[in-house]
mmCIF file of C-alpha atoms in Angstrom:
data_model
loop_
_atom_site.group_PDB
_atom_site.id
_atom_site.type_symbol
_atom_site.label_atom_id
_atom_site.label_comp_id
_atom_site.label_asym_id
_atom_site.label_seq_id
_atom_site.Cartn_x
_atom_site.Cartn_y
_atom_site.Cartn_z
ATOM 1 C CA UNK A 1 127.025 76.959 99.468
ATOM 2 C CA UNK A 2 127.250 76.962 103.093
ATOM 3 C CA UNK A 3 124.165 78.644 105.333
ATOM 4 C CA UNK A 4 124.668 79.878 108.825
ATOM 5 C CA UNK A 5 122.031 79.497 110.793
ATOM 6 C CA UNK A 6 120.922 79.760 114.115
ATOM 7 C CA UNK A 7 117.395 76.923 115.056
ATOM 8 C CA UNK A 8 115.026 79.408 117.018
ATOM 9 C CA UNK A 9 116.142 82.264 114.210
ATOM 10 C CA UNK A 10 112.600 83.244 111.926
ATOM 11 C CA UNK A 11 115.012 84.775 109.795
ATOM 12 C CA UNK A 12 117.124 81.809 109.457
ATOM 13 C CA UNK A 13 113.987 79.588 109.054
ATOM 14 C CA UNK A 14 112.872 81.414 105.829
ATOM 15 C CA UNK A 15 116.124 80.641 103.972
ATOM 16 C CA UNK A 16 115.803 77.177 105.112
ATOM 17 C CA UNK A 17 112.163 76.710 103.647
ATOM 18 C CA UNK A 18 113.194 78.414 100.835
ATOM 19 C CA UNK A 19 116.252 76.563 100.127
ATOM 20 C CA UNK A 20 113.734 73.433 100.407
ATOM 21 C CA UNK A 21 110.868 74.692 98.158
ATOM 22 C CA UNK A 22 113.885 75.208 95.791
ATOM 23 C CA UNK A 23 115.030 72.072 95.528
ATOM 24 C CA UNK A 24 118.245 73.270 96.954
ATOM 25 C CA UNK A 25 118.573 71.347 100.294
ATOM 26 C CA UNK A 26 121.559 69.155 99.107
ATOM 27 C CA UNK A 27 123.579 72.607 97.361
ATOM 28 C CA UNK A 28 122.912 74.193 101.081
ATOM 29 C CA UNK A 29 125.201 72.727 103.493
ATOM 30 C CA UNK A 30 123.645 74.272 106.815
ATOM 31 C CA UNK A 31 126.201 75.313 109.648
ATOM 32 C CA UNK A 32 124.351 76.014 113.097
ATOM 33 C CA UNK A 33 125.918 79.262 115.224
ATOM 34 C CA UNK A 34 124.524 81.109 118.084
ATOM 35 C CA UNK A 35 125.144 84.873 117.265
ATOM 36 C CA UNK A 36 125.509 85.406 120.411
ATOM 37 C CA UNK A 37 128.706 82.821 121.074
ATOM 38 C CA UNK A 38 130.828 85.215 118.013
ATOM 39 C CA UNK A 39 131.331 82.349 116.142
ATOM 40 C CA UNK A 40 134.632 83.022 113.830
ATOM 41 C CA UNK A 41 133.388 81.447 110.945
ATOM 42 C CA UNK A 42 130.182 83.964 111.431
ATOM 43 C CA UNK A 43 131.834 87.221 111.894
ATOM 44 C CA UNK A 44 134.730 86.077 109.541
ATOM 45 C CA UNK A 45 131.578 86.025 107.051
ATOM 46 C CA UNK A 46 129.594 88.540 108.359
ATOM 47 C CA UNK A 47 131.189 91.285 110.202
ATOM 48 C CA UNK A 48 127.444 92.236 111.848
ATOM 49 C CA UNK A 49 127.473 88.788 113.508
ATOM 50 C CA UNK A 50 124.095 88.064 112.756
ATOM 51 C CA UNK A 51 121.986 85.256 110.922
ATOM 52 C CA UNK A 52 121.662 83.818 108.474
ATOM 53 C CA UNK A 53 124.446 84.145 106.217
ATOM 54 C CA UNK A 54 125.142 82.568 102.617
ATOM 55 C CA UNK A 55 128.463 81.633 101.984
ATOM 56 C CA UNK A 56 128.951 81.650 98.288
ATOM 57 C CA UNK A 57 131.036 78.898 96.765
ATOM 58 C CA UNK A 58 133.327 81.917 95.556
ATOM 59 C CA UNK A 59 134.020 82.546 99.664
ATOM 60 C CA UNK A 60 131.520 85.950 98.897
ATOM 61 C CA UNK A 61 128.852 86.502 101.582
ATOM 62 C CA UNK A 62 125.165 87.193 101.460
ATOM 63 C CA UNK A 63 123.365 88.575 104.619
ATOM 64 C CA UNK A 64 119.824 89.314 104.947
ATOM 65 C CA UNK A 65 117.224 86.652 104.915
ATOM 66 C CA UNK A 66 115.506 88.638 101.759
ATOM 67 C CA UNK A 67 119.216 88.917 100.067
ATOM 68 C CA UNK A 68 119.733 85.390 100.484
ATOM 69 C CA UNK A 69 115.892 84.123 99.615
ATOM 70 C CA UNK A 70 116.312 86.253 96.169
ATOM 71 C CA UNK A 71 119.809 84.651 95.666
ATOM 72 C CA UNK A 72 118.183 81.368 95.996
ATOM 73 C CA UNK A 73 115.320 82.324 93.918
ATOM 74 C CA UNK A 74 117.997 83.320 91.559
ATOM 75 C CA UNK A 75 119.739 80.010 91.214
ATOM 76 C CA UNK A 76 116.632 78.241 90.123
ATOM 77 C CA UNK A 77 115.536 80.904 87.524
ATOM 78 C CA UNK A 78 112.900 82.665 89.832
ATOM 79 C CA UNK A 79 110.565 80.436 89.641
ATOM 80 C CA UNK A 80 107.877 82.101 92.171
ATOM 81 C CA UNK A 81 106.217 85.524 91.522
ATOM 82 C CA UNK A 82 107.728 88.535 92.626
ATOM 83 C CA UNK A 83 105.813 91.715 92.040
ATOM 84 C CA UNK A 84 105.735 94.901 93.841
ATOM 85 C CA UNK A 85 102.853 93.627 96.138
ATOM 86 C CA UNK A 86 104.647 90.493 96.680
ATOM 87 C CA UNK A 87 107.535 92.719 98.023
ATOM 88 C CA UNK A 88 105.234 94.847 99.765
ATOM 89 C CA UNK A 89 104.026 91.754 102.285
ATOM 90 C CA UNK A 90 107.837 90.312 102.590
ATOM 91 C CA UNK A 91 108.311 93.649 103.761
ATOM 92 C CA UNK A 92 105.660 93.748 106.534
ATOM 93 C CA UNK A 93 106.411 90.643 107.149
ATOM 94 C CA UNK A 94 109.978 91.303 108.252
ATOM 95 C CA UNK A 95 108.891 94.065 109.826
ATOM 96 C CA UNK A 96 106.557 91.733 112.016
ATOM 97 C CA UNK A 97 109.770 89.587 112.856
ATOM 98 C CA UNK A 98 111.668 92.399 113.604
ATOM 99 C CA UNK A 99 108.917 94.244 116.289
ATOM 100 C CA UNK A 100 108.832 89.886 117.368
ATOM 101 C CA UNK A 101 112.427 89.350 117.912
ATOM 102 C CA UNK A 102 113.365 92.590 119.830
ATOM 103 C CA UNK A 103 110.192 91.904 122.144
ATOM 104 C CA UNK A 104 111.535 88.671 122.731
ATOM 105 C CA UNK A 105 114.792 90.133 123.619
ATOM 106 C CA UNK A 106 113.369 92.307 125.636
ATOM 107 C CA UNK A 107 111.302 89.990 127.605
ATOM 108 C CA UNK A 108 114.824 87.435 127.914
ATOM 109 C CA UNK A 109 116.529 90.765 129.600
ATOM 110 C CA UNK A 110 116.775 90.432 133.330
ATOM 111 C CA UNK A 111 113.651 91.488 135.161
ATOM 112 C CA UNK A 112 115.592 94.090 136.836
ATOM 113 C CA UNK A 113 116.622 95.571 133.370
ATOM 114 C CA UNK A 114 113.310 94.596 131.450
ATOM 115 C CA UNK A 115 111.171 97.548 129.883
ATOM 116 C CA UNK A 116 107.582 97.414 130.218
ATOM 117 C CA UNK A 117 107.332 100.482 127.598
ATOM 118 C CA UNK A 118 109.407 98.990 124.814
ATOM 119 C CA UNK A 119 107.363 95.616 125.451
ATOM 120 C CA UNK A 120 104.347 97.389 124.844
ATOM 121 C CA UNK A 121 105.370 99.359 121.875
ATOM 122 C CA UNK A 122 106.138 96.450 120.166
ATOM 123 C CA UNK A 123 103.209 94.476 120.945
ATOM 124 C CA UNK A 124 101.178 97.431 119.694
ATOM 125 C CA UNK A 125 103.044 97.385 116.574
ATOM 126 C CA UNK A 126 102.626 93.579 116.196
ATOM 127 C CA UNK A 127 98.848 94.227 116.406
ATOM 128 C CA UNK A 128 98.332 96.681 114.027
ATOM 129 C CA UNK A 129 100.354 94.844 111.434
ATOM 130 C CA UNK A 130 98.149 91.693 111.661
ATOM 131 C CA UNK A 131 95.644 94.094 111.431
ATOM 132 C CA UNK A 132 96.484 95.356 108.636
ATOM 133 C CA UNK A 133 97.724 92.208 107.010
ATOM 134 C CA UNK A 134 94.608 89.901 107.377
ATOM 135 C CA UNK A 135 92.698 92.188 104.365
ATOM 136 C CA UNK A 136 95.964 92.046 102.472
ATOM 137 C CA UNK A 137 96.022 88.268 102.325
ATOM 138 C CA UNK A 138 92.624 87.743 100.624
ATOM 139 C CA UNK A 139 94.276 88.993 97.370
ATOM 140 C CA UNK A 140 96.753 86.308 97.393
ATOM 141 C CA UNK A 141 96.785 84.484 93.874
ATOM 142 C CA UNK A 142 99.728 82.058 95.403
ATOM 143 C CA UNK A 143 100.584 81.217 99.139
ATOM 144 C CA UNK A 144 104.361 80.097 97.235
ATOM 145 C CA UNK A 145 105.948 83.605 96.876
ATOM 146 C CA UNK A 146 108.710 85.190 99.373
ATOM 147 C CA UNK A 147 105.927 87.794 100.873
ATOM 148 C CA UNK A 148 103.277 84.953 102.058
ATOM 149 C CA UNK A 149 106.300 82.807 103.326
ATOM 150 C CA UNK A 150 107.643 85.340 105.258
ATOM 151 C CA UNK A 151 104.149 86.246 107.122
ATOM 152 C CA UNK A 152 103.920 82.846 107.814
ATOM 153 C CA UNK A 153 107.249 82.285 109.319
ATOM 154 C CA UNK A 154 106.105 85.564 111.046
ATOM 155 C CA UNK A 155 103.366 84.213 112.645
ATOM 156 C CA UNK A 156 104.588 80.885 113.184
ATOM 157 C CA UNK A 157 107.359 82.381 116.007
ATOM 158 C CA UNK A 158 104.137 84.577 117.403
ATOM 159 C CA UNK A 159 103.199 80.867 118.124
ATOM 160 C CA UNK A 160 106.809 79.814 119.205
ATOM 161 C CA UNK A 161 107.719 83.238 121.611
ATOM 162 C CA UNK A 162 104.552 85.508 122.035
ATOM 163 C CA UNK A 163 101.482 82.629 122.093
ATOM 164 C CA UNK A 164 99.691 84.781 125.101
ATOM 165 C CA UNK A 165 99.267 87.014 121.786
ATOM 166 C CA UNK A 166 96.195 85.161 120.498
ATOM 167 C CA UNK A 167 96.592 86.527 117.143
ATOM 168 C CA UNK A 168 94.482 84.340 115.388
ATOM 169 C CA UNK A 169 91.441 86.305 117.052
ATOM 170 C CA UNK A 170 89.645 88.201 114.351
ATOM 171 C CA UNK A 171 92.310 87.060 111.397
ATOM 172 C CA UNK A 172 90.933 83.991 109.898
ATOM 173 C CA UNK A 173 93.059 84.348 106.917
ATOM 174 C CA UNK A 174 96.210 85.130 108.629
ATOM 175 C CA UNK A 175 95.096 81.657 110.064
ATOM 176 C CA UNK A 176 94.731 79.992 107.684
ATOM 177 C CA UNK A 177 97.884 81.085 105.381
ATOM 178 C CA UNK A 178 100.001 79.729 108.260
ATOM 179 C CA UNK A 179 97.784 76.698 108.083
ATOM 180 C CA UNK A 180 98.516 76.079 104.573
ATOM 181 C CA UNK A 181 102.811 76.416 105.392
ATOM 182 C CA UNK A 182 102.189 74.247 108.315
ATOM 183 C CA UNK A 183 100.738 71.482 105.997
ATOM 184 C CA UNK A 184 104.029 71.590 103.872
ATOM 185 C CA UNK A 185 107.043 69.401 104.607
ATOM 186 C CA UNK A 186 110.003 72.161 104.589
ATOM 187 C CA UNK A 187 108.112 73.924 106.686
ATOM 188 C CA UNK A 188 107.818 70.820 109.563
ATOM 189 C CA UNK A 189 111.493 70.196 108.728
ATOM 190 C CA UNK A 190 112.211 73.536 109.775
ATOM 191 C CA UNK A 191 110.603 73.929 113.255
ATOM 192 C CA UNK A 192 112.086 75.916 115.749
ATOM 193 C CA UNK A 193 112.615 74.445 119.066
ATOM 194 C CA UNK A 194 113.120 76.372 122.429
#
């Protein structure tokens, strides 16, 4: 299987953690594009030019970092819980990235061109997820399901692209379930840089 990635990409870095918890690393061969640079090999696979993106060893394509995680999941007979709640955080939790990354291309935009009410909005949003998140985590039986992994990957690119955010403020178990992903090695192997 080949993975299409792009570093700074949250999205990206869930499949790679995943593929790592897994014990999938050496099945995943992992193929760095920009999006932005319309790699052939990327659109060839995915037509929306976006990452990640699983290239089956069939030549079929998977895009969607919760397609792919379930795929992986999948291939080692799902061997971390997935209820409804479960899907309930992963989906907060992309929704989180999503509100992250379009600030952050936002705030990339030329000044000229920049817009201080999308911005906001999307900080706004940001908060009131965490707010509503940090009660959700204290029923948590397991920090190893796709839902807590992708609130952690969440907040860890708050860290990376929106640290004036001070997040942690009032949410000492959001804190502390990005704590306990930051203690585990595919999570250090998989740290964005700038």
């Amino acid at each position: 299987m080949k993975l299409i990635i792009s570093i700074p990409s949250p999205y990206s870095r869930k499949c790679r953690v995943m593929a790592r918890e897994l014990g999938l690393a050496d099945r995943v061969e992992e193929v760095e594009s920009h999006p932005f640079d319309d790699d052939p090999e990327l659109l060839k696979a995915n037509p929306l030019g976006r990452v990640p993106c699983l290239i089956l060893d069939d030549g079929q394509a998977l895009t969607e970092s919760a397609v792919i995680a379930d795929y992986l999941c999948e291939q080692v007979g799902n061997p971390w819980p997935r209820d409804w709640n479960d899907r309930r955080l992963e989906a907060l939790g992309n929704g989180l990235l999503d509100l992250s990354v379009a600030r952050r291309v936002e705030m990339v935009r030329d000044e000229g061109i920049q817009s201080a009410y999308w911005i906001g909005r999307r900080e706004r949003g940001i908060m009131r997820a965490l707010d509503q998140l940090e009660p959700a985590i204290g029923t948590l039986a397991t920090t190893l399901a796709q839902g807590p992994l992708t609130l952690a990957v969440a907040l860890s690119y708050l860290d990376f692209r929106y640290p004036e955010s001070h997040w942690r403020s009032g949410r000492p178990r959001l804190a502390s379930l990005l704590e306990a992903w930051e203690e585990r090695p595919s999570f250090a192997q998989t740290r964005p840089v700038a």
